[in-house]
Amino acid sequence: MSEQQGPGGSITGAQSLVRSLEAAGVTDIFGIPGGAILPAYDPLMDSSIRHILVRHEQGAGHAAQGYAAATGRVGVCMATSGPGATNLVTPLADAHMDSVPMVAVTGQVGAALIGTDAFQEADIRGITMPITKHNFLVTDPAEIPTKIAEAFHIASTGRPGPVLVDVTKSALQAMTDFRWPSEITLPGYRPITRPHAKQIREAARLILESRKPVLYVGGGTIRAGAAKELRTFAELTGIPVVTTLMARGAFPDSHPQHLGMPGMHGTVAAVAGLQKSDLIISLGARFDDRVTGNLDSFAPDAKVIHADIDPAEIGKNRYTDVPIVGDVREVLIDLTTALRTEQDAGNTGDYEGWVAFCAGVKKKYPLGYERPADGGLAPQYVIERLGAISGSDTIFTAGVGQHQMWAAQFVGYEKPNTWLNSGGLGTMGYSVPAAMGAKVGMPDSTVWAVDGDGCFQMTNQELATCAINNIPIKVAIINNESLGMVRQWQTLFYNERYSNTDLHSKRIPDFVKLADAYGCVGLACESPEDVDATIAKAMEINDVPVVVDFRVHRDAMVWPMVAAGTSNDDIKYARDLAPQFDEDDL
C-alpha cells in the first residue's frame, strides 16, 4: 500500500483503516463509495482486499450476510454517510435477528459538522443502536485500529452479530500512526462458552427421566459449528430431532431421527413432536412465535432444558427448568460425556414408544403437494427437482414468502451452511445479494438463489454486480405473478379478495430479457416435462450468472400451516393430501 507522508503521523486515517481491515483478515468487502467514505477508497485501490462494487448498499449488506453465513467468517460491507449508511439498516437488522457475524464500516461527516444537519449527515450510530450487537463512532484517527479489532472480536464471539464502525471524514483525512493492538480489552464483555457442570448434570438427569424428549435445534447450532456434535449426541440417545427454519442442515434430513422443520409451516411430525413432548432440549433456539404459535398452548406438558450462548434468550418466552448458558458445541460435548457415563453405569432413557409414535406420524403425514389440475407447473415440484439435481453440496439462498417455505420443505439439506435465508426479520430481496456473497466466499460451490417474482424485483440489480465481477450465481425465480404468501392469506382469511398482490410478472418484466440485459443467461420453463432439462442446462453454465423464470401455478399453497397466533394443535394439513387426517395425532 502506498503511504502518504505528513506531519503528526506517518499515514492517513484512511490508510490506517484499510491496514486495520487487512490485519483483521478481511479478503472481500462489498460496498459503494461516496463523499464521507471516499478517503478510504483511495488506499483500498492498493490493498490486497477485493472490493466488490454493488449497485445498492442493501445489496452490500445482504452480500456480507451471505458471505458470513456460508463461510462462518465475518462478512464486511462499506458505505458512505447519510443515505448510504441508512440503506444498510435493513441488512443490519436482518443480521441482528439471525445472529450473523458482520462488520459494517460507514463514513460520517467531519467531526466539526456533526449535529449541524450537514449534507448527507445521519446519526447512523443512534439509528442502528437497537439493531447492532455494538457500534462505534470514531473521531480520533489513532483509535481506528483498536475499534476495528474490537468490532471483529465482538461480531464473531459469543452470540454472533453485526457491528457498525462509523468513521468521520476528518478522522480519515488526518495523519496518524498505525498500531494494531496486541490484545483486546473490553471490560464487561466476556461471553460464557463453557456450560456450568451442575446444569449439565441436571439436564442429564431430566433427559434420563423423560419418556418423550425432543431435540429442538435452532440456528445457534449452525453458528456454533456444532453439527457433528449434534449428530453424535442424537445417535447416542436416539431422541427425535426437529430443526428450525434457521437450522436446516444442522442435522441431515435423511436421518431416521429427523422429524423435519417445526412451526407455522413445519411438518406435522415436528409440530406433534414438540406439542406432545414431556421434555424439550432447546439448542441455540429462541422459542420464536413462528415455532410456538400461541405460547399458552405450546407443548403444555413439556419441561425445558434451554441451552444458549445468550443468557437474555433463556426464559424470555418460555419458562426454563434447566438453563444452560454456553456455546452449543461445548454444551453438546459435555452432555454427551455425562450421558455416556450414565450409560456405562447402566442408566439409559426409555424412549422406545415415543420414537415409534413420532415415526408413525412422520410416515402418516409426509410433506406433499397438490398437482395443478390444468397440468401446469407446481412450484414445489420445481424446488424438489432443483434440490435433487444440484446435490447436497449446493448452497441455497431464499427470499421470503411461499418460495422460502417450499425451499425449506422440499430440498433435502444434509450439511450445515447450505441453507441461507432471512428468518427473523423476513426481508424480501435477501436472496440474490446473499447468493452473491455466498459465491464470493465459497467460489467452488454451486449457489442457487431461490427467489419469488416479488422478492427478485427488489434487489435484482445485483445481477449486474455478479456479471461484471465474475460471480456466477444461479437464480430460480418461482414466478406465480403474485406476492404469493400474502395472496395465500387473502385466500384463507380475506374471502379471496386479492388486494394489491397481483404483480403481472409473467408479462412485465420479461425476466429472460432482463437477465440478458444484465449480461446473464436467461431461461424460461412453464411445463413439468421441461423442468429437469432446464435445470440441467442451468447447471452446465458456470462462467456467467443464470436466471431461470419458472412460470408456476399461481394458486399453490404452503401446507401444513398454523395460522399466526393460533395453537399448534390447530395445524391445518391439505385434506386431499391426507383424507385420514386425525386431530388426535396432535
XYZ file of C-alpha atoms in Angstrom:
586
model
C 0.000 0.000 0.000
C 1.315 3.466 -0.837
C 1.868 5.604 2.244
C 1.148 9.310 2.296
C 3.691 11.165 4.455
C 2.773 14.179 6.515
C 3.134 15.973 9.842
C 1.651 14.474 13.003
C 1.932 10.877 11.820
C 3.150 8.694 9.004
C -0.113 7.719 7.280
C -3.684 8.957 6.934
C -6.556 7.632 8.980
C -7.932 6.195 5.728
C -4.733 4.207 5.189
C -4.900 3.099 8.813
C -8.479 1.891 8.250
C -7.509 -0.213 5.239
C -4.461 -1.596 7.053
C -6.686 -2.453 10.008
C -9.109 -4.356 7.798
C -6.183 -6.281 6.306
C -4.877 -7.061 9.798
C -8.349 -8.320 10.762
C -8.090 -10.888 7.959
C -10.531 -9.277 5.538
C -10.212 -10.519 1.962
C -13.506 -9.263 0.487
C -15.628 -6.150 1.002
C -18.957 -5.261 -0.570
C -19.628 -1.551 -0.865
C -20.219 1.730 -2.697
C -18.052 4.867 -2.355
C -19.416 8.328 -1.545
C -18.245 11.634 -0.138
C -17.618 10.819 3.535
C -16.045 7.397 2.952
C -14.171 8.477 -0.185
C -10.778 8.944 1.530
C -10.798 5.197 2.380
C -11.343 4.213 -1.243
C -8.006 5.630 -2.405
C -5.774 3.314 -0.300
C -8.236 0.491 -0.981
C -7.012 0.551 -4.594
C -3.564 -0.594 -3.420
C -4.836 -3.151 -0.923
C -4.911 -6.941 -1.127
C -8.607 -6.729 -0.254
C -11.031 -7.384 -3.091
C -13.684 -4.687 -3.136
C -16.889 -5.583 -4.960
C -18.820 -2.560 -6.179
C -22.501 -3.330 -5.606
C -25.446 -1.454 -7.090
C -27.208 -0.670 -3.807
C -25.995 -0.577 -0.208
C -28.725 -3.004 0.824
C -27.118 -5.447 -1.607
C -23.759 -4.865 0.099
C -25.233 -5.698 3.490
C -27.036 -8.839 2.371
C -23.944 -9.942 0.439
C -21.889 -9.596 3.625
C -24.540 -11.697 5.388
C -24.456 -14.403 2.723
C -20.658 -14.439 2.823
C -20.684 -14.853 6.602
C -23.436 -17.469 6.712
C -21.775 -19.607 4.030
C -18.210 -19.380 5.329
C -18.527 -18.819 9.075
C -16.210 -15.809 8.735
C -17.136 -12.183 9.393
C -18.774 -10.503 6.400
C -17.822 -6.903 5.654
C -19.661 -4.082 3.905
C -18.867 -0.404 3.420
C -20.981 2.667 2.697
C -20.848 6.416 2.889
C -22.720 8.675 5.289
C -26.401 9.622 5.252
C -28.404 7.596 2.724
C -25.504 5.212 2.125
C -25.497 4.288 5.796
C -29.280 4.234 6.185
C -29.517 1.827 3.239
C -27.607 -0.629 5.452
C -30.272 -0.521 8.172
C -32.293 -3.445 6.795
C -29.354 -5.878 6.430
C -28.036 -4.831 9.850
C -31.419 -5.552 11.428
C -31.573 -8.819 9.488
C -28.113 -9.881 10.690
C -29.019 -8.920 14.241
C -32.150 -11.081 14.231
C -30.354 -14.082 12.703
C -27.049 -13.781 14.627
C -24.860 -13.215 11.562
C -21.273 -12.020 12.180
C -20.860 -8.844 10.161
C -18.928 -5.571 10.303
C -20.266 -2.503 8.519
C -17.883 0.430 8.006
C -19.549 3.741 7.247
C -18.224 7.196 6.574
C -19.523 10.123 8.615
C -19.348 13.869 8.055
C -16.392 15.673 9.612
C -16.365 15.790 13.405
C -16.886 19.585 13.443
C -20.035 19.193 11.339
C -21.755 16.539 13.471
C -25.069 17.853 14.733
C -25.321 20.673 12.178
C -27.534 18.786 9.691
C -24.643 18.826 7.264
C -25.008 17.419 3.765
C -25.546 13.649 3.951
C -25.409 13.622 7.735
C -27.353 10.952 9.627
C -26.852 9.712 13.162
C -26.282 6.157 11.976
C -24.902 5.150 15.361
C -28.123 6.226 17.058
C -30.281 4.788 14.288
C -28.650 1.363 14.488
C -28.225 1.146 18.262
C -31.159 -1.292 18.665
C -30.204 -3.433 15.661
C -26.476 -3.943 16.138
C -24.615 -6.008 18.689
C -22.464 -2.914 19.233
C -21.453 0.176 17.296
C -18.744 2.839 17.357
C -18.309 6.446 16.275
C -14.630 7.130 15.594
C -13.474 10.748 15.551
C -9.818 10.203 16.524
C -7.695 8.569 13.790
C -5.453 6.967 16.438
C -8.432 4.855 17.569
C -9.149 3.313 14.172
C -7.081 0.086 14.542
C -8.381 -0.616 18.047
C -12.024 -0.058 17.118
C -11.744 -2.249 14.023
C -10.103 -5.025 16.067
C -12.806 -4.744 18.717
C -15.550 -4.746 16.084
C -14.363 -8.029 14.569
C -13.923 -9.595 18.005
C -17.422 -8.603 19.121
C -19.041 -9.645 15.837
C -17.528 -13.140 15.850
C -17.550 -14.146 19.535
C -20.355 -15.033 21.916
C -23.634 -14.741 20.076
C -22.516 -13.506 16.646
C -23.991 -10.328 15.268
C -23.471 -7.129 13.299
C -21.164 -4.337 14.480
C -21.082 -0.901 12.875
C -17.981 1.319 12.804
C -18.813 4.899 11.803
C -15.660 6.904 10.979
C -15.714 10.661 10.447
C -14.231 12.064 7.265
C -11.951 14.268 9.363
C -10.513 11.156 11.075
C -9.945 9.526 7.698
C -8.100 12.603 6.379
C -5.984 13.309 9.464
C -2.462 11.920 9.892
C -1.798 9.141 12.374
C 0.438 6.195 13.201
C -0.759 2.641 12.635
C -0.627 0.412 15.708
C -2.558 -2.864 15.576
C -3.489 -3.845 19.156
C -1.670 -6.873 20.568
C -4.636 -7.651 22.811
C -8.256 -6.591 23.107
C -9.583 -5.341 26.415
C -13.345 -4.993 26.626
C -14.438 -4.699 30.259
C -17.862 -6.253 30.718
C -17.746 -8.283 27.512
C -16.902 -11.836 28.490
C -19.147 -14.327 26.701
C -19.556 -17.581 28.592
C -18.821 -20.526 26.322
C -18.310 -23.401 28.791
C -21.531 -24.582 30.439
C -21.767 -24.995 34.205
C -21.188 -28.611 35.286
C -24.131 -28.565 37.701
C -26.533 -27.556 34.917
C -25.170 -30.325 32.689
C -25.813 -32.879 35.466
C -29.350 -31.565 35.946
C -30.000 -31.729 32.195
C -28.697 -35.309 32.016
C -30.994 -36.273 34.898
C -34.063 -34.797 33.159
C -33.148 -36.487 29.881
C -32.926 -39.891 31.552
C -36.180 -39.352 33.468
C -38.189 -38.239 30.458
C -40.159 -40.584 28.229
C -40.967 -38.205 25.367
C -37.960 -35.939 24.798
C -37.284 -33.969 21.623
C -34.221 -32.042 20.449
C -35.343 -28.575 19.377
C -32.415 -27.373 17.250
C -32.082 -23.708 16.339
C -29.798 -21.595 14.188
C -27.338 -21.160 17.054
C -26.313 -24.773 16.495
C -25.110 -23.870 12.998
C -23.430 -20.642 14.139
C -21.586 -22.696 16.777
C -20.349 -25.193 14.181
C -21.940 -27.957 16.241
C -23.482 -30.202 13.561
C -21.049 -33.064 14.202
C -21.586 -32.914 17.967
C -25.359 -32.758 17.495
C -25.368 -35.921 15.412
C -23.177 -37.727 17.941
C -25.493 -36.758 20.784
C -28.684 -37.566 18.876
C -27.440 -41.008 17.845
C -26.192 -41.748 21.357
C -29.619 -41.038 22.853
C -31.972 -41.905 19.989
C -34.005 -38.772 20.734
C -36.087 -37.362 17.803
C -34.797 -34.111 16.278
C -36.538 -31.056 14.840
C -34.576 -28.320 13.034
C -35.982 -24.808 12.780
C -36.009 -22.714 9.610
C -32.634 -21.268 10.631
C -31.187 -24.696 11.487
C -31.948 -26.572 8.279
C -28.864 -28.676 7.528
C -27.692 -28.840 11.145
C -28.974 -32.437 11.181
C -29.318 -34.488 7.979
C -32.820 -34.582 6.521
C -32.195 -38.193 5.508
C -31.571 -39.293 9.100
C -34.359 -41.507 10.517
C -34.455 -39.490 13.775
C -35.193 -36.263 11.957
C -38.849 -35.162 12.145
C -38.352 -32.097 9.944
C -38.953 -28.402 10.499
C -41.357 -27.282 13.242
C -43.573 -24.237 13.268
C -46.060 -22.328 11.162
C -45.229 -24.292 8.003
C -43.452 -27.198 9.629
C -44.092 -30.891 9.220
C -46.917 -32.491 11.167
C -44.370 -34.816 12.788
C -42.169 -31.933 14.002
C -45.132 -29.982 15.349
C -46.557 -33.075 17.026
C -43.140 -33.958 18.417
C -42.933 -30.651 20.232
C -46.593 -30.495 21.272
C -46.699 -33.963 22.811
C -43.212 -33.990 24.314
C -42.509 -34.136 28.028
C -39.045 -32.607 27.629
C -37.771 -30.053 25.120
C -33.984 -29.854 24.797
C -33.520 -26.481 23.136
C -30.142 -25.927 21.462
C -29.456 -22.428 20.159
C -33.149 -21.728 19.555
C -35.224 -18.867 20.936
C -38.819 -20.150 21.099
C -39.800 -17.833 18.265
C -43.509 -17.187 17.724
C -43.340 -18.849 14.296
C -42.357 -22.091 16.069
C -44.505 -21.921 19.185
C -47.737 -20.479 17.826
C -49.838 -19.396 20.802
C -47.372 -19.682 23.688
C -50.086 -20.556 26.221
C -50.841 -23.808 24.414
C -47.318 -24.677 23.247
C -46.010 -28.057 24.439
C -48.169 -27.934 27.599
C -46.649 -30.989 29.297
C -43.001 -30.331 28.489
C -40.204 -29.394 30.815
C -37.494 -27.329 29.156
C -33.714 -27.521 29.006
C -32.624 -24.339 27.270
C -29.002 -24.068 26.110
C -27.945 -20.784 24.526
C -24.836 -18.610 24.480
C -27.021 -15.538 25.019
C -28.389 -15.542 28.579
C -31.017 -12.966 27.546
C -32.762 -15.602 25.423
C -33.145 -18.137 28.215
C -36.574 -17.914 29.790
C -37.501 -14.925 27.591
C -40.527 -16.595 26.010
C -40.881 -19.909 27.837
C -40.137 -20.878 31.427
C -36.928 -22.899 31.593
C -36.413 -25.755 34.053
C -32.704 -26.128 33.377
C -30.991 -23.030 31.944
C -27.575 -23.642 30.387
C -25.536 -20.627 29.295
C -22.824 -21.692 26.891
C -21.733 -22.417 23.359
C -23.963 -25.137 21.878
C -20.961 -27.155 20.743
C -19.482 -27.155 24.250
C -22.878 -27.986 25.743
C -23.317 -30.977 23.446
C -19.808 -32.263 24.180
C -20.428 -32.095 27.930
C -23.927 -33.587 27.697
C -22.616 -36.449 25.572
C -19.881 -37.160 28.114
C -22.378 -37.082 31.003
C -24.832 -39.436 29.301
C -22.081 -41.856 28.237
C -21.006 -42.040 31.868
C -24.608 -42.797 32.855
C -24.899 -45.442 30.137
C -21.707 -47.092 31.337
C -23.363 -47.289 34.760
C -26.422 -48.940 33.208
C -28.679 -45.846 33.137
C -30.391 -45.266 29.790
C -33.531 -43.474 28.724
C -36.680 -45.367 27.749
C -37.951 -43.689 24.596
C -38.992 -46.692 22.506
C -42.724 -45.961 22.482
C -42.174 -42.269 21.857
C -39.817 -42.863 18.948
C -42.341 -45.250 17.416
C -45.138 -42.664 17.793
C -43.076 -39.922 16.132
C -42.024 -42.240 13.313
C -45.671 -43.180 12.797
C -46.791 -39.563 12.491
C -43.897 -38.841 10.128
C -44.942 -41.757 7.906
C -48.636 -40.908 8.048
C -48.207 -37.224 7.168
C -45.324 -36.808 4.754
C -44.775 -33.477 3.056
C -46.707 -33.386 -0.186
C -48.343 -31.008 -2.602
C -51.236 -30.777 -4.991
C -50.589 -31.105 -8.715
C -52.310 -28.362 -10.732
C -55.463 -29.715 -12.367
C -54.655 -27.934 -15.616
C -51.283 -29.692 -15.943
C -49.406 -26.527 -15.069
C -46.185 -26.276 -13.150
C -46.254 -26.905 -9.401
C -43.687 -24.690 -7.636
C -42.947 -27.444 -5.122
C -42.021 -29.796 -7.963
C -39.550 -27.240 -9.345
C -37.823 -26.877 -5.979
C -37.884 -30.622 -5.309
C -36.127 -31.281 -8.628
C -33.730 -28.387 -8.076
C -32.554 -29.956 -4.823
C -32.308 -33.455 -6.285
C -30.373 -32.430 -9.409
C -27.992 -29.913 -7.827
C -26.946 -32.171 -4.924
C -26.271 -31.853 -1.205
C -23.162 -29.662 -1.556
C -25.151 -26.873 -3.191
C -25.723 -23.668 -1.230
C -29.294 -22.385 -1.403
C -30.423 -18.889 -0.521
C -34.054 -17.843 -0.442
C -36.081 -14.682 -0.326
C -39.164 -14.514 1.882
C -42.597 -15.957 1.280
C -44.042 -19.120 -0.198
C -40.904 -19.982 -2.169
C -38.859 -19.712 1.049
C -41.088 -22.227 2.810
C -41.107 -24.609 -0.156
C -37.301 -24.367 -0.383
C -37.087 -25.193 3.329
C -39.507 -28.105 2.893
C -38.662 -29.744 -0.422
C -34.873 -29.515 -0.652
C -33.076 -32.187 1.350
C -30.420 -30.496 3.487
C -27.646 -32.795 4.639
C -24.974 -30.285 5.695
C -24.804 -27.044 7.668
C -24.245 -23.666 5.976
C -26.014 -24.805 2.810
C -29.335 -23.054 3.560
C -29.266 -19.262 3.923
C -32.393 -17.206 4.402
C -33.844 -14.264 6.264
C -35.552 -15.909 9.220
C -36.206 -13.420 11.999
C -36.697 -10.209 10.016
C -38.211 -11.812 6.920
C -36.571 -9.500 4.392
C -37.787 -9.596 0.813
C -34.835 -9.061 -1.532
C -32.364 -11.017 0.593
C -31.786 -13.886 -1.819
C -29.840 -12.545 -4.828
C -27.277 -10.434 -2.911
C -26.904 -13.167 -0.256
C -26.192 -15.675 -3.030
C -23.628 -13.261 -4.445
C -21.885 -13.048 -1.067
C -22.017 -16.814 -0.583
C -20.459 -17.381 -4.005
C -17.645 -14.927 -3.274
C -16.939 -16.727 -0.014
C -17.336 -20.235 -1.465
C -16.320 -19.855 -5.129
C -16.100 -23.612 -5.767
C -19.671 -24.272 -4.582
C -22.798 -24.126 -6.707
C -25.028 -21.372 -5.323
C -28.739 -21.218 -6.178
C -30.894 -18.260 -5.193
C -34.493 -19.453 -4.939
C -36.487 -16.270 -5.295
C -40.036 -15.124 -5.790
C -41.013 -12.763 -8.558
C -41.761 -10.171 -5.865
C -38.509 -10.559 -3.944
C -36.421 -10.731 -7.107
C -37.603 -7.301 -8.250
C -36.325 -5.704 -5.040
C -32.612 -6.477 -5.498
C -32.140 -7.927 -8.978
C -29.811 -5.050 -9.889
C -27.061 -7.032 -8.166
C -27.074 -9.321 -11.209
C -25.018 -6.557 -12.829
C -22.523 -6.815 -9.968
C -22.358 -10.584 -10.426
C -21.913 -10.421 -14.195
C -19.178 -7.767 -14.091
C -17.263 -9.350 -11.204
C -17.405 -12.964 -12.434
C -19.703 -14.217 -9.668
C -21.728 -16.913 -11.487
C -24.695 -17.457 -9.188
C -27.836 -19.221 -10.403
C -31.308 -17.798 -9.767
C -34.563 -19.776 -9.832
C -37.489 -17.356 -9.949
C -40.642 -19.056 -8.699
C -42.892 -16.815 -10.741
C -46.534 -17.032 -9.706
C -47.310 -13.438 -10.741
C -48.076 -12.625 -7.118
C -46.925 -11.676 -3.688
C -47.618 -15.328 -3.037
C -47.699 -15.619 0.747
C -49.849 -12.522 1.087
C -52.165 -13.931 -1.595
C -52.360 -17.203 0.371
C -53.509 -15.301 3.449
C -56.030 -13.399 1.337
C -57.335 -16.744 0.080
C -57.672 -18.163 3.581
C -58.627 -15.146 5.682
C -59.913 -12.384 3.364
C -62.524 -14.189 1.246
C -60.241 -14.305 -1.796
C -60.183 -10.515 -2.044
C -56.779 -10.105 -3.721
C -55.989 -6.523 -2.868
C -52.678 -5.386 -4.394
C -50.975 -8.765 -4.654
C -51.065 -9.223 -8.445
C -47.616 -8.367 -9.857
C -48.392 -9.177 -13.537
C -44.856 -10.570 -13.666
C -45.413 -13.083 -16.431
C -45.728 -10.032 -18.699
C -43.803 -7.198 -17.022
C -40.891 -7.506 -16.833
C -39.746 -10.241 -19.183
C -37.260 -11.917 -16.821
C -35.404 -13.665 -19.634
C -34.781 -10.371 -21.430
C -33.911 -8.718 -18.125
C -31.311 -11.391 -17.411
C -29.872 -10.894 -20.885
C -29.737 -7.125 -20.354
C -27.724 -7.710 -17.180
C -25.176 -9.877 -19.000
C -26.609 -13.130 -17.660
C -28.124 -16.162 -19.346
C -31.917 -16.127 -19.161
C -34.011 -19.290 -19.392
C -37.733 -19.935 -19.032
C -39.765 -23.007 -18.104
C -43.513 -23.491 -17.732
C -44.014 -27.224 -18.292
C -43.319 -30.030 -15.802
C -41.784 -32.038 -18.637
C -39.111 -29.382 -19.196
C -38.034 -28.858 -15.582
C -35.177 -31.371 -15.433
C -33.694 -30.324 -18.771
C -33.897 -26.636 -17.847
C -32.171 -27.194 -14.504
C -29.520 -29.346 -16.187
C -28.858 -26.599 -18.730
C -28.510 -24.019 -15.932
C -26.109 -26.328 -14.092
C -23.885 -26.567 -17.178
C -23.354 -22.788 -17.353
C -20.673 -21.793 -14.858
C -18.981 -18.764 -16.397
C -21.838 -16.256 -16.089
C -24.896 -15.908 -13.846
C -28.013 -17.816 -14.914
C -31.609 -16.752 -14.300
C -34.453 -19.239 -14.783
C -38.022 -17.967 -14.925
C -40.137 -20.875 -13.662
C -43.685 -19.848 -14.552
C -45.642 -21.738 -11.942
C -49.274 -22.245 -10.965
C -50.367 -19.149 -9.039
C -52.799 -20.763 -6.590
C -50.371 -23.211 -4.983
C -50.494 -23.112 -1.189
C -47.939 -23.789 1.527
C -49.091 -26.691 3.700
C -49.065 -27.596 6.560
C -49.992 -24.305 8.188
C -50.546 -22.982 11.690
C -52.252 -19.606 11.379
C -50.498 -16.758 13.203
C -51.472 -16.505 16.855
C -53.294 -19.835 16.950
C -52.311 -23.020 18.741
C -50.025 -25.576 17.141
C -52.856 -28.013 17.941
C -54.795 -26.283 15.157
C -52.345 -27.208 12.399
C -54.006 -27.448 9.002
C -52.955 -30.094 6.516
C -54.224 -30.116 2.928
C -57.165 -32.503 3.180
C -56.800 -34.070 -0.235
C -53.216 -34.969 0.690
C -54.323 -36.712 3.884
C -58.023 -37.519 3.962
C -57.283 -39.643 7.027
C -56.021 -36.609 8.974
C -56.699 -37.277 12.621
C -56.765 -34.411 15.109
C -55.769 -36.882 17.845
C -52.325 -37.177 16.267
C -51.717 -33.806 17.831
